[in-house]
């Protein structure tokens, strides 16, 4: 057993015995003893942090998570509560507990750049943890609790500087960004010393079950075996696993997940529906011409660009024509360019966008604010113009906005506009509880993006039932996307646990 | 710590440090810091350096602390202070720094001119912290009679019932100690270490089991891998640090006591 002791007091005592320094005040002496006695941590178990945070009232499930992670998971865990249940609070409680207990002296918090300020504010204001934002040329030796964007951290020279430090706790927010083990992000975190480590994500599986394998292998290599044994034990393929009960058991040893309904809080309901839409004859004609592309010429045989075009056509002609114009520039043979020209011509002649009309119908029926999510900037602009022509005001939101602009747009939406039109990149970290209608104008491939989108409004503080409308054009690529979304949700539920409704109230069985 | 306890803590702390309380109610306190206290808690060394080098009139800060926001009705502006707030931790720290070493005499009433003999004691307050991936702390207050070597536990608690002062009362005399204070300190350190040795260290065994379990998992991951990558070593090192059982012995404060 290692016993640490310091001779500091003894030295001070000798100074007094030999009359080189004055003796101290008796009252302060007694006060000091009383303070130590009062703050004494008398038990290995239990949480000290709540009594240090009288202004914070954590919810029961948040306290439970903190306790479970510290006592049963030894401070290494994936915090996977559903969106909006306060994972930041849970992480804050754990960090605070370790700081109070003296087990963590230095901590590194890696987050997406857009969330750094939010983390710093929360840690400082709610937890009295003096977290600071890392900036270039900062000396990490002097930063005890530092918040950094992961994109910055993984680059030289920051990477090397971080590796030189001795962090006791690493927190990684939006950890699903580490799902791909071939990325620099993954490699960076893999080589980081992780004594205590928290990975935060509401969606530990985005597309396939291996993502969870890699995430857990980052946290605790070997917990699910190595890649070969994992694949063999669970007959794992991308979209399926066997022995899922056993796998779930293993996963739950390193992951805590609360669902809205287990929190004991009254949640408003979530009404989710798929709204099927039919193309007009003219729209269908353009769509079919796009689908024919690979048979027209070998230069168009790339399946990826055809799928992109099909999806864009399901969104707006503006999005489609942008891509078509780019394709046309690469055409060499005149017959190829003229086929593209023809599609562009036909597309531009379209007067009706069936999906936009449906969206408008929903907006005008909705009693309150509406968020529309689209995958394409061109559709975003088009929708704003289209809604404006119908007398509906809207604001745009995308990932390029800086923090101030984001706040400003949020304010405009709250006070002036009925509709917020957001692209995917805008959907992280903004909280819009004052709105309760969400239109998924385009469907993403990844079901967890839907969950993240819905999480913007269906979170603590929402007072109304939330309505989700998933628009899908029948007999197009969107049917296929829907099917795949169901499969992926199935895998998630098999391994991670139930999900709240995101596609429709009725689950398809896979 | 309830707001009221914090309030009286602040009152006492500033009073003991000669900081004048200018204005107060049961939920706030407005205090004039002394120069010494300003230097200790205001964290502005450059200001003081400048003051001293220019010889300007020193102007230590006035602070207002709000101890109970619920009772706040009047327009008082100030720092809200509660258990866990950084300011209070700072004051705790300052209290500890300024209350580490004492020399105290038990006060005796004049008893018909008879002289009272005071026996010297060394009192030391220890905090023991047990560390692995979890922690626990234990407080020991030990006293040693410097004449006889007698050991007393719960020393601080027994002192709290006595009337102590910094000067030796007129009608008393101290016995010269036969055990030197430093020697006594070493003996007390020994007592602490001994009692640690004799404890049941189940907690350390348990930490070792958790450590072993994690090690096995890691080994399984790299089974059959000849050249293990750097991250294997890093992971192993992290585990060692996470679970290693350690005990830290700290002295909170202590001093010489002359008691009847």
XYZ file of C-alpha atoms in Angstrom:
770
model
C 0.000 0.000 0.000
C 1.312 3.426 -0.914
C 1.107 5.969 1.862
C 1.515 9.612 0.920
C 2.429 12.192 3.495
C 3.818 15.672 3.508
C 6.226 17.309 5.940
C 4.836 20.755 5.291
C 3.020 21.041 8.580
C 5.990 19.787 10.538
C 8.204 22.448 9.014
C 5.722 25.162 9.875
C 5.477 23.801 13.391
C 9.244 23.956 13.867
C 9.198 27.592 12.728
C 6.764 28.357 15.553
C 8.577 26.302 18.155
C 11.722 28.225 17.432
C 9.874 31.525 17.562
C 10.531 32.510 13.982
C 6.846 32.793 13.189
C 3.777 33.764 15.167
C 1.182 31.340 16.386
C -2.267 31.444 14.776
C -5.671 32.449 16.022
C -7.556 29.895 18.129
C -10.992 30.678 16.722
C -9.772 30.233 13.165
C -8.117 27.004 14.279
C -11.407 25.687 15.601
C -13.347 26.922 12.577
C -10.905 25.196 10.294
C -11.315 21.888 12.120
C -15.085 22.215 12.075
C -15.128 22.872 8.332
C -13.017 19.808 7.625
C -15.230 17.731 9.876
C -18.363 18.975 8.212
C -17.053 18.364 4.693
C -15.644 14.961 5.483
C -16.437 12.275 2.919
C -17.251 9.446 5.253
C -18.250 6.840 2.731
C -16.913 5.443 -0.539
C -20.502 5.334 -1.788
C -23.034 8.072 -2.320
C -22.897 11.520 -3.862
C -21.346 14.554 -2.212
C -21.980 16.909 -5.097
C -25.669 17.763 -4.465
C -24.911 19.446 -1.157
C -22.337 21.624 -2.882
C -24.915 22.669 -5.465
C -27.870 24.064 -3.540
C -28.953 26.192 -6.482
C -29.193 23.232 -8.818
C -32.042 20.770 -8.527
C -31.022 17.683 -10.467
C -33.778 15.301 -11.507
C -33.954 11.886 -9.896
C -32.765 10.053 -13.003
C -29.772 12.394 -13.344
C -28.618 11.691 -9.791
C -29.116 8.004 -10.364
C -26.960 8.098 -13.488
C -24.168 9.901 -11.652
C -24.243 7.336 -8.867
C -24.368 4.350 -11.189
C -21.484 5.592 -13.301
C -19.246 6.279 -10.325
C -20.090 3.263 -8.199
C -20.895 0.534 -10.653
C -19.144 1.525 -13.857
C -15.998 2.838 -12.193
C -16.258 6.141 -13.992
C -16.124 4.795 -17.525
C -19.446 4.967 -19.299
C -21.550 5.943 -22.242
C -24.286 8.340 -21.184
C -27.016 7.599 -23.676
C -30.179 9.203 -22.341
C -32.706 10.190 -24.940
C -32.288 13.699 -26.298
C -33.319 16.424 -23.883
C -33.006 14.554 -20.585
C -29.941 16.485 -19.500
C -26.825 14.481 -20.277
C -24.760 17.613 -19.655
C -26.162 17.823 -16.132
C -25.262 14.187 -15.540
C -21.729 14.711 -16.791
C -21.462 17.870 -14.681
C -22.550 15.986 -11.570
C -19.996 13.266 -12.166
C -17.193 15.741 -12.817
C -18.164 17.720 -9.721
C -18.230 14.582 -7.600
C -14.757 13.569 -8.725
C -13.433 17.080 -8.125
C -14.855 17.154 -4.608
C -13.431 13.729 -3.877
C -10.067 14.782 -5.225
C -10.017 11.966 -7.776
C -9.955 14.354 -10.704
C -7.531 17.242 -10.818
C -7.477 17.806 -14.562
C -10.279 17.216 -17.018
C -10.597 17.579 -20.764
C -13.987 18.120 -22.365
C -14.212 17.585 -26.105
C -17.313 18.947 -27.814
C -18.444 20.132 -31.249
C -17.280 23.719 -31.771
C -20.828 25.052 -31.701
C -21.386 23.748 -28.190
C -18.224 24.982 -26.443
C -19.833 28.130 -25.048
C -22.835 26.264 -23.786
C -20.613 23.824 -21.892
C -18.504 26.558 -20.362
C -21.561 28.479 -19.226
C -23.240 25.447 -17.731
C -20.157 24.224 -15.885
C -19.361 27.650 -14.509
C -22.838 28.787 -13.638
C -24.604 25.620 -12.629
C -21.682 23.670 -11.192
C -19.177 26.365 -10.143
C -16.551 24.482 -12.078
C -14.019 26.948 -13.484
C -13.963 25.482 -16.985
C -12.219 27.500 -19.661
C -12.206 27.436 -23.412
C -8.938 26.399 -25.007
C -7.429 28.869 -27.432
C -4.340 28.686 -29.543
C -1.123 29.234 -27.594
C -2.721 28.465 -24.255
C -0.451 26.555 -21.973
C -2.374 23.437 -21.022
C -0.257 23.049 -17.889
C -2.231 25.904 -16.405
C -5.695 24.842 -17.537
C -7.263 22.429 -15.107
C -10.715 22.036 -16.656
C -10.589 22.780 -20.342
C -13.270 22.672 -23.040
C -12.068 22.204 -26.594
C -13.576 21.438 -29.949
C -12.623 17.971 -31.018
C -11.744 19.183 -34.496
C -9.130 21.458 -33.042
C -7.865 18.922 -30.517
C -7.057 16.270 -33.085
C -4.777 18.563 -35.107
C -1.134 19.348 -34.537
C 0.251 20.998 -32.495
C -2.725 20.756 -30.115
C -2.835 16.992 -30.338
C 0.717 16.597 -29.084
C 0.178 19.141 -26.332
C -2.846 17.205 -25.118
C -0.993 13.903 -25.155
C 1.650 15.450 -22.914
C -0.934 16.212 -20.264
C -2.152 13.833 -17.653
C -5.943 14.059 -17.674
C -7.922 12.223 -15.046
C -11.245 12.591 -16.788
C -12.143 12.899 -20.451
C -15.672 13.869 -21.472
C -16.718 13.624 -25.101
C -20.027 15.166 -26.139
C -21.896 14.051 -29.256
C -19.757 10.933 -29.155
C -21.604 9.338 -32.078
C -19.213 11.397 -34.177
C -16.637 8.765 -33.265
C -18.652 5.999 -34.889
C -16.214 5.580 -37.724
C -13.025 3.923 -36.505
C -11.090 4.978 -39.570
C -11.320 8.685 -38.841
C -8.747 11.001 -37.290
C -11.206 11.742 -34.491
C -11.341 8.087 -33.542
C -7.610 7.599 -33.710
C -7.042 10.699 -31.626
C -9.361 9.528 -28.861
C -8.010 6.004 -29.021
C -4.530 7.231 -28.174
C -5.722 9.428 -25.368
C -5.198 8.147 -21.853
C -8.666 7.579 -20.444
C -8.638 7.044 -16.697
C -12.207 8.127 -16.180
C -14.129 8.703 -19.368
C -17.665 9.717 -20.312
C -19.015 9.444 -23.815
C -22.246 11.361 -24.338
C -24.630 10.452 -27.113
C -28.363 9.913 -27.387
C -27.767 7.756 -30.403
C -24.959 5.249 -29.894
C -26.072 3.451 -33.025
C -26.708 5.601 -36.047
C -26.630 3.222 -38.944
C -25.236 -0.112 -37.963
C -24.340 -2.232 -35.012
C -20.579 -2.010 -35.541
C -20.701 1.652 -34.606
C -21.622 0.629 -31.083
C -18.868 -1.969 -31.114
C -16.293 0.670 -32.005
C -17.641 3.159 -29.503
C -17.429 0.649 -26.661
C -14.008 -0.514 -27.821
C -12.858 3.058 -27.465
C -14.110 3.205 -23.912
C -13.214 -0.307 -22.825
C -11.356 -2.298 -25.418
C -12.286 -5.950 -25.141
C -15.614 -5.471 -23.453
C -17.380 -6.801 -26.527
C -14.422 -8.910 -27.520
C -12.313 -8.044 -30.505
C -13.815 -7.465 -33.919
C -13.687 -11.101 -35.034
C -15.055 -12.557 -31.830
C -17.756 -9.899 -31.682
C -18.846 -10.633 -35.199
C -18.819 -14.362 -34.569
C -20.545 -14.316 -31.181
C -23.414 -12.194 -32.306
C -23.528 -13.184 -35.983
C -23.293 -9.496 -36.499
C -23.910 -7.975 -39.850
C -24.577 -4.301 -40.425
C -28.292 -4.491 -39.892
C -28.731 -7.570 -37.789
C -27.462 -9.343 -34.689
C -28.308 -12.507 -32.851
C -28.095 -13.298 -29.138
C -29.282 -9.766 -28.649
C -30.338 -10.282 -25.036
C -26.794 -11.236 -24.124
C -25.362 -8.371 -26.111
C -27.774 -5.928 -24.493
C -26.644 -7.169 -21.099
C -23.001 -6.505 -21.955
C -23.807 -3.107 -23.387
C -25.717 -2.134 -20.276
C -22.643 -2.725 -18.154
C -21.002 0.284 -19.742
C -23.982 2.326 -20.897
C -26.757 4.112 -19.041
C -29.831 5.098 -20.928
C -32.951 6.767 -19.614
C -36.017 7.108 -21.723
C -38.414 9.995 -21.324
C -41.076 7.727 -19.944
C -38.826 6.262 -17.213
C -37.954 9.629 -15.765
C -41.122 9.978 -13.726
C -41.705 13.362 -15.317
C -44.926 14.091 -17.157
C -43.971 14.313 -20.783
C -46.235 15.694 -23.425
C -47.230 13.237 -26.097
C -45.534 12.765 -29.381
C -47.760 12.343 -32.444
C -45.812 11.042 -35.368
C -47.186 10.367 -38.798
C -45.942 9.611 -42.256
C -47.656 11.792 -44.806
C -47.665 10.068 -48.188
C -47.609 12.409 -51.152
C -48.186 11.753 -54.833
C -46.172 13.493 -57.533
C -48.087 15.300 -60.239
C -47.849 13.703 -63.669
C -45.264 16.291 -64.722
C -43.103 15.815 -61.623
C -43.249 12.062 -62.073
C -42.075 12.458 -65.632
C -38.947 14.372 -64.545
C -38.312 11.843 -61.780
C -38.519 8.972 -64.249
C -36.124 10.698 -66.631
C -33.633 10.946 -63.757
C -34.114 7.276 -62.942
C -33.365 6.457 -66.587
C -30.004 8.242 -66.473
C -27.821 5.137 -66.042
C -29.357 3.510 -69.121
C -28.914 6.634 -71.230
C -25.165 6.762 -71.115
C -22.345 5.049 -69.204
C -21.170 8.451 -67.909
C -24.313 8.553 -65.768
C -23.959 5.052 -64.446
C -22.773 6.146 -61.025
C -25.510 4.944 -58.681
C -24.586 7.432 -56.028
C -25.273 10.490 -58.148
C -28.517 9.019 -59.408
C -29.730 8.416 -55.868
C -28.718 11.940 -54.942
C -30.672 13.309 -57.862
C -33.703 11.211 -57.031
C -33.688 12.430 -53.485
C -33.259 15.990 -54.631
C -36.144 15.648 -57.032
C -38.256 14.517 -54.086
C -37.273 17.779 -52.448
C -37.358 20.552 -55.035
C -36.524 21.249 -58.628
C -34.115 23.926 -57.414
C -31.993 21.356 -55.603
C -32.183 19.002 -58.588
C -31.188 21.552 -61.191
C -28.182 22.666 -59.205
C -26.766 19.161 -59.341
C -27.834 18.642 -62.942
C -26.062 21.809 -64.023
C -22.882 20.572 -62.402
C -23.249 17.228 -64.150
C -23.832 18.873 -67.474
C -20.520 20.692 -67.280
C -18.759 17.371 -67.060
C -20.527 15.916 -70.120
C -18.389 15.496 -73.174
C -20.727 13.950 -75.699
C -23.375 16.303 -77.075
C -26.180 13.723 -76.736
C -25.425 13.421 -73.027
C -25.600 17.159 -72.454
C -28.757 17.452 -74.414
C -30.444 14.746 -72.305
C -29.499 16.701 -69.194
C -30.708 19.905 -70.806
C -34.004 18.276 -71.460
C -34.431 17.243 -67.843
C -33.462 20.719 -66.676
C -35.885 22.238 -69.129
C -38.739 20.006 -68.014
C -37.906 20.498 -64.361
C -37.792 24.271 -64.624
C -41.123 24.256 -66.357
C -42.769 22.594 -63.375
C -45.239 24.886 -61.711
C -46.215 22.746 -58.819
C -44.122 21.293 -56.019
C -46.454 18.734 -54.453
C -44.387 18.347 -51.321
C -44.085 22.080 -50.740
C -47.840 22.364 -51.126
C -48.329 19.699 -48.528
C -45.901 21.436 -46.212
C -47.792 24.681 -46.679
C -51.051 22.896 -45.919
C -49.608 21.576 -42.653
C -48.169 24.976 -41.711
C -51.445 26.730 -42.307
C -53.367 24.130 -40.328
C -50.851 24.115 -37.493
C -51.763 26.162 -34.532
C -48.377 27.659 -33.740
C -44.778 27.656 -34.780
C -43.394 25.058 -37.184
C -39.868 23.850 -37.905
C -39.199 22.444 -41.350
C -36.091 20.313 -41.789
C -34.670 19.912 -45.266
C -31.463 18.299 -46.449
C -30.736 20.863 -49.184
C -29.795 24.522 -49.065
C -31.526 25.113 -52.423
C -34.786 23.672 -51.094
C -34.394 25.778 -47.994
C -34.239 28.972 -50.019
C -37.047 27.829 -52.275
C -39.294 27.011 -49.320
C -38.728 30.420 -47.828
C -39.698 32.063 -51.096
C -42.700 29.773 -51.546
C -44.033 30.296 -48.027
C -43.469 34.032 -48.395
C -45.611 33.999 -51.527
C -48.358 32.478 -49.384
C -47.936 35.181 -46.768
C -46.017 33.107 -44.245
C -42.883 34.524 -42.668
C -39.936 32.276 -42.021
C -36.319 32.386 -40.906
C -33.457 30.208 -42.114
C -31.093 28.262 -39.950
C -27.977 26.417 -40.962
C -24.611 25.277 -39.733
C -22.779 28.262 -41.148
C -24.320 30.647 -38.666
C -22.083 31.673 -35.811
C -23.248 31.687 -32.224
C -24.624 35.218 -32.238
C -26.502 34.715 -35.454
C -27.940 31.466 -34.200
C -29.257 33.232 -31.109
C -30.601 36.048 -33.238
C -32.406 33.649 -35.586
C -33.851 31.791 -32.645
C -35.116 35.068 -31.250
C -36.608 36.082 -34.599
C -38.341 32.743 -34.851
C -39.697 33.050 -31.346
C -40.989 36.551 -31.763
C -41.594 37.284 -35.416
C -41.723 34.328 -37.781
C -44.066 31.369 -37.890
C -41.655 28.987 -39.530
C -38.013 28.075 -39.087
C -36.448 26.295 -42.025
C -33.351 24.401 -40.970
C -30.828 22.231 -42.702
C -29.360 19.268 -40.889
C -26.306 21.041 -39.634
C -28.503 23.476 -37.817
C -30.153 20.876 -35.672
C -27.515 20.426 -33.008
C -27.600 22.143 -29.694
C -30.493 24.522 -30.253
C -33.430 24.237 -27.942
C -36.797 25.366 -29.195
C -39.357 24.266 -26.623
C -41.721 27.037 -27.654
C -42.427 25.212 -30.895
C -44.238 21.889 -31.198
C -44.648 21.103 -34.881
C -41.830 19.508 -36.842
C -42.001 18.767 -40.539
C -39.352 16.425 -41.869
C -39.519 17.711 -45.393
C -36.751 15.374 -46.531
C -35.953 12.105 -44.858
C -32.329 11.426 -43.895
C -30.758 7.978 -44.212
C -29.983 7.936 -40.583
C -32.908 7.532 -38.167
C -30.958 9.135 -35.347
C -30.938 12.390 -37.236
C -34.719 12.329 -36.970
C -34.412 11.736 -33.251
C -31.966 14.646 -32.928
C -34.325 16.890 -34.908
C -37.341 15.997 -32.810
C -35.226 16.433 -29.706
C -34.936 20.149 -30.462
C -38.566 20.611 -29.429
C -39.539 17.504 -27.466
C -37.426 18.147 -24.404
C -37.751 19.367 -20.830
C -39.827 22.508 -20.839
C -42.140 21.547 -23.681
C -45.706 22.197 -22.626
C -47.660 20.976 -25.640
C -48.038 17.697 -27.448
C -45.481 17.518 -30.195
C -46.510 16.788 -33.771
C -44.098 15.258 -36.226
C -44.891 15.028 -39.920
C -42.655 12.871 -42.071
C -43.223 13.684 -45.714
C -42.553 10.941 -48.233
C -43.361 10.797 -51.907
C -44.836 7.483 -52.895
C -43.263 5.181 -55.452
C -39.905 6.924 -55.273
C -36.574 6.480 -53.510
C -38.273 7.751 -50.380
C -40.150 4.462 -50.037
C -36.807 2.731 -49.936
C -35.445 5.225 -47.397
C -38.455 4.577 -45.190
C -37.872 0.822 -45.308
C -34.228 1.216 -44.430
C -35.064 3.583 -41.593
C -37.340 0.923 -40.124
C -34.581 -1.687 -40.355
C -32.089 0.588 -38.622
C -34.525 1.477 -35.880
C -35.039 -2.262 -35.401
C -31.323 -2.848 -34.856
C -31.108 0.040 -32.441
C -33.978 -1.302 -30.370
C -32.561 -4.787 -30.333
C -29.231 -3.695 -28.918
C -29.628 -0.351 -27.222
C -33.264 -0.325 -26.216
C -36.603 1.105 -27.123
C -36.784 4.345 -29.005
C -39.519 6.912 -28.825
C -41.612 7.126 -32.000
C -39.736 8.892 -34.730
C -41.203 7.641 -37.994
C -44.766 6.740 -37.197
C -46.765 5.552 -34.234
C -46.949 2.046 -35.622
C -43.752 0.054 -35.675
C -43.055 -2.091 -38.649
C -41.644 -5.447 -37.741
C -38.430 -6.403 -39.394
C -24.455 24.221 5.497
C -27.597 26.243 5.871
C -27.681 29.948 4.967
C -27.765 30.807 8.634
C -24.649 28.769 9.393
C -22.835 30.414 6.508
C -23.919 33.794 7.767
C -22.484 33.247 11.223
C -19.364 31.704 9.695
C -18.748 34.891 7.710
C -19.449 37.078 10.711
C -16.974 35.196 12.808
C -14.361 34.920 10.081
C -14.284 38.648 9.400
C -14.469 39.567 13.054
C -11.488 37.369 13.863
C -9.559 38.967 11.028
C -10.367 42.504 12.174
C -12.448 43.326 9.142
C -15.110 45.818 10.122
C -18.692 44.864 9.403
C -20.274 48.023 8.066
C -23.797 46.919 7.592
C -25.653 43.680 8.004
C -28.939 41.945 8.320
C -29.691 38.279 8.844
C -29.326 37.589 5.107
C -26.535 39.864 3.991
C -23.286 41.250 5.313
C -21.305 44.250 4.142
C -17.689 44.215 5.203
C -14.624 46.437 4.936
C -11.575 44.296 4.245
C -8.270 45.040 5.857
C -5.269 45.413 3.573
C -4.052 42.002 4.622
C -7.392 40.332 3.878
C -7.695 42.116 0.542
C -4.320 40.729 -0.472
C -5.377 37.287 0.637
C -8.757 36.963 -1.051
C -9.111 39.592 -3.765
C -6.493 38.184 -6.070
C -5.090 41.487 -7.332
C -1.340 41.444 -6.733
C -0.665 44.052 -9.416
C -2.928 46.578 -7.766
C -1.081 46.175 -4.505
C 2.300 46.293 -6.144
C 1.314 49.531 -7.834
C -0.080 51.003 -4.605
C 3.049 50.197 -2.721
C 5.468 51.408 -5.338
C 3.651 54.721 -5.833
C 2.896 55.161 -2.167
C -0.742 55.933 -2.948
C -3.459 55.743 -0.313
C -4.320 52.038 0.016
C -7.934 51.327 -0.655
C -8.894 47.784 0.353
C -12.187 46.507 -1.002
C -15.601 46.555 0.578
C -17.639 43.451 -0.117
C -21.258 42.552 0.240
C -22.181 38.925 0.643
C -25.758 37.737 0.297
C -26.284 34.622 2.357
C -29.984 34.077 1.770
C -31.521 35.249 -1.470
C -35.002 34.207 -0.333
C -35.083 36.886 2.305
C -33.732 39.539 -0.004
C -36.351 42.234 -0.397
C -34.429 45.501 -0.318
C -32.216 46.564 -3.142
C -28.970 44.965 -2.012
C -26.350 44.184 -4.595
C -23.620 41.739 -3.813
C -22.095 38.350 -4.152
C -24.437 35.461 -3.478
C -22.613 33.022 -1.282
C -23.731 29.490 -0.540
C -22.221 26.139 0.289
C -20.133 25.050 -2.698
C -19.662 28.560 -4.067
C -16.058 29.299 -5.011
C -15.883 32.247 -2.607
C -16.815 30.118 0.366
C -14.235 27.478 -0.584
C -11.688 30.270 -0.754
C -12.616 31.464 2.730
C -12.413 27.895 4.036
C -8.970 27.693 2.541
C -7.962 31.003 4.097
C -9.308 29.859 7.457
C -7.179 26.764 7.260
C -4.060 28.702 6.321
C -4.550 31.128 9.179
C -5.497 28.516 11.708
C -2.814 25.858 11.397
C -0.622 26.289 14.434
C -1.627 27.332 17.921
C -0.190 27.578 21.413
C -2.901 27.720 24.045
C -3.127 27.831 27.847
C -6.032 26.695 29.897
C -7.366 29.631 31.921
C -7.583 29.127 35.642
C -9.478 31.242 38.125
C -7.354 32.718 40.906
C -7.450 30.156 43.673
C -6.324 31.714 46.930
C -2.845 32.321 45.649
C -2.046 28.655 45.086
C -0.111 27.956 41.952
C -1.594 25.626 39.399
C 0.575 23.326 37.370
C -0.102 23.190 33.618
C 0.820 20.045 31.721
C 2.002 20.402 28.122
C 0.199 18.472 25.371
C 0.696 18.194 21.644
C -2.575 18.105 19.742
C -2.726 17.170 16.055
C -5.744 16.836 13.764
C -5.213 14.323 10.978
C -7.244 13.647 7.865
C -6.728 10.268 6.233
C -7.924 9.794 2.658
C -8.315 6.375 1.093
C -8.028 6.488 -2.701
C -8.611 4.078 -5.517
C -11.217 4.851 -8.152
C -13.308 5.810 -5.112
C -12.544 7.777 -1.967
C -13.278 7.941 1.721
C -11.952 10.177 4.466
C -11.481 9.742 8.194
C -10.619 12.396 10.744
C -8.482 11.724 13.806
C -7.812 14.201 16.554
C -4.957 12.965 18.705
C -3.311 14.454 21.736
C -0.122 13.373 23.506
C 0.839 14.280 27.021
C 4.395 15.594 26.739
C 5.207 14.502 30.276
C 3.942 10.962 30.273
C 3.425 10.098 26.642
C -0.248 9.324 27.332
C -2.347 9.285 24.190
C -5.772 10.820 23.979
C -8.231 10.360 21.131
C -10.917 12.890 20.297
C -8.566 15.565 21.581
C -10.115 18.502 19.738
C -13.560 17.639 21.079
C -12.273 17.592 24.642
C -10.614 20.995 24.127
C -13.868 22.558 23.060
C -15.160 22.380 26.628
C -12.186 24.236 28.053
C -11.514 27.900 28.470
C -8.306 28.537 26.532
C -6.261 31.662 26.037
C -3.079 32.635 24.268
C -1.275 33.782 27.374
C -0.351 31.843 30.452
C -2.480 32.830 33.439
C -0.651 34.640 36.243
C -0.915 32.045 38.935
C 0.243 29.063 36.880
C 3.487 27.552 35.797
C 4.218 25.020 33.049
C 6.089 21.870 33.506
C 8.983 21.618 31.056
C 8.218 18.820 28.701
C 10.083 15.563 28.872
C 9.067 14.546 25.353
C 10.030 17.094 22.760
C 7.104 18.267 20.623
C 8.768 17.129 17.409
C 9.446 13.726 18.900
C 5.800 13.565 20.009
C 4.682 14.475 16.509
C 6.704 11.577 15.139
C 5.099 9.293 17.678
C 1.624 10.474 16.731
C 2.459 9.926 13.051
C 3.455 6.419 14.069
C 0.178 5.882 15.897
C -1.758 6.903 12.788
C 0.298 4.669 10.541
C -0.094 1.792 12.934
C -3.818 2.098 13.054
C -3.901 2.234 9.248
C -1.848 -0.955 9.085
C -4.264 -2.726 11.349
C -7.384 -1.744 9.493
C -9.294 -4.087 7.295
C -8.376 -3.017 3.770
C -11.255 -4.683 2.009
C -11.711 -1.537 -0.063
C -8.234 -1.984 -1.551
C -8.910 -5.659 -2.256
C -12.104 -4.705 -4.034
C -10.344 -2.053 -6.089
C -7.761 -4.661 -7.032
C -10.508 -7.002 -8.191
C -12.059 -4.302 -10.355
C -8.626 -3.565 -11.748
C -7.982 -7.242 -12.476
C -11.330 -7.584 -14.213
C -10.616 -4.633 -16.470
C -7.137 -5.924 -17.185
C -8.534 -9.268 -18.294
C -10.956 -7.554 -20.648
C -8.119 -5.555 -22.169
C -5.903 -8.613 -22.572
C -8.763 -10.390 -24.298
C -9.041 -7.582 -26.823
C -5.392 -7.929 -27.804
C -5.202 -11.705 -27.529
C -2.928 -13.116 -30.174
C -1.641 -9.711 -31.223
C 2.142 -9.892 -31.417
C 3.050 -6.243 -31.696
C 0.730 -4.453 -29.397
C 0.006 -0.859 -30.383
C 0.802 2.134 -28.255
C -2.810 2.503 -27.185
C -2.573 -0.849 -25.397
C 0.151 0.524 -23.154
C -1.717 3.765 -22.637
C -4.842 1.899 -21.653
C -2.900 -0.259 -19.218
C -1.274 2.732 -17.616
C -4.648 4.467 -17.256
C -6.006 1.416 -15.453
C -3.080 1.245 -13.057
C -3.644 4.863 -12.124
C -7.370 4.459 -11.886
C -7.411 1.559 -9.457
C -4.145 1.865 -7.558
C -4.899 1.945 -3.841
C -3.278 4.830 -2.005
C -3.628 6.406 1.401
C -2.924 10.051 2.038
C -2.190 11.370 5.509
C -2.703 15.093 5.949
C -2.369 17.285 8.974
C -5.188 19.815 9.158
C -3.736 21.691 12.104
C -2.221 21.209 15.504
C -0.450 22.896 18.367
C 0.809 22.991 21.908
C -1.692 23.027 24.733
C -0.956 23.657 28.413
C -3.740 22.072 30.381
C -4.562 21.520 34.020
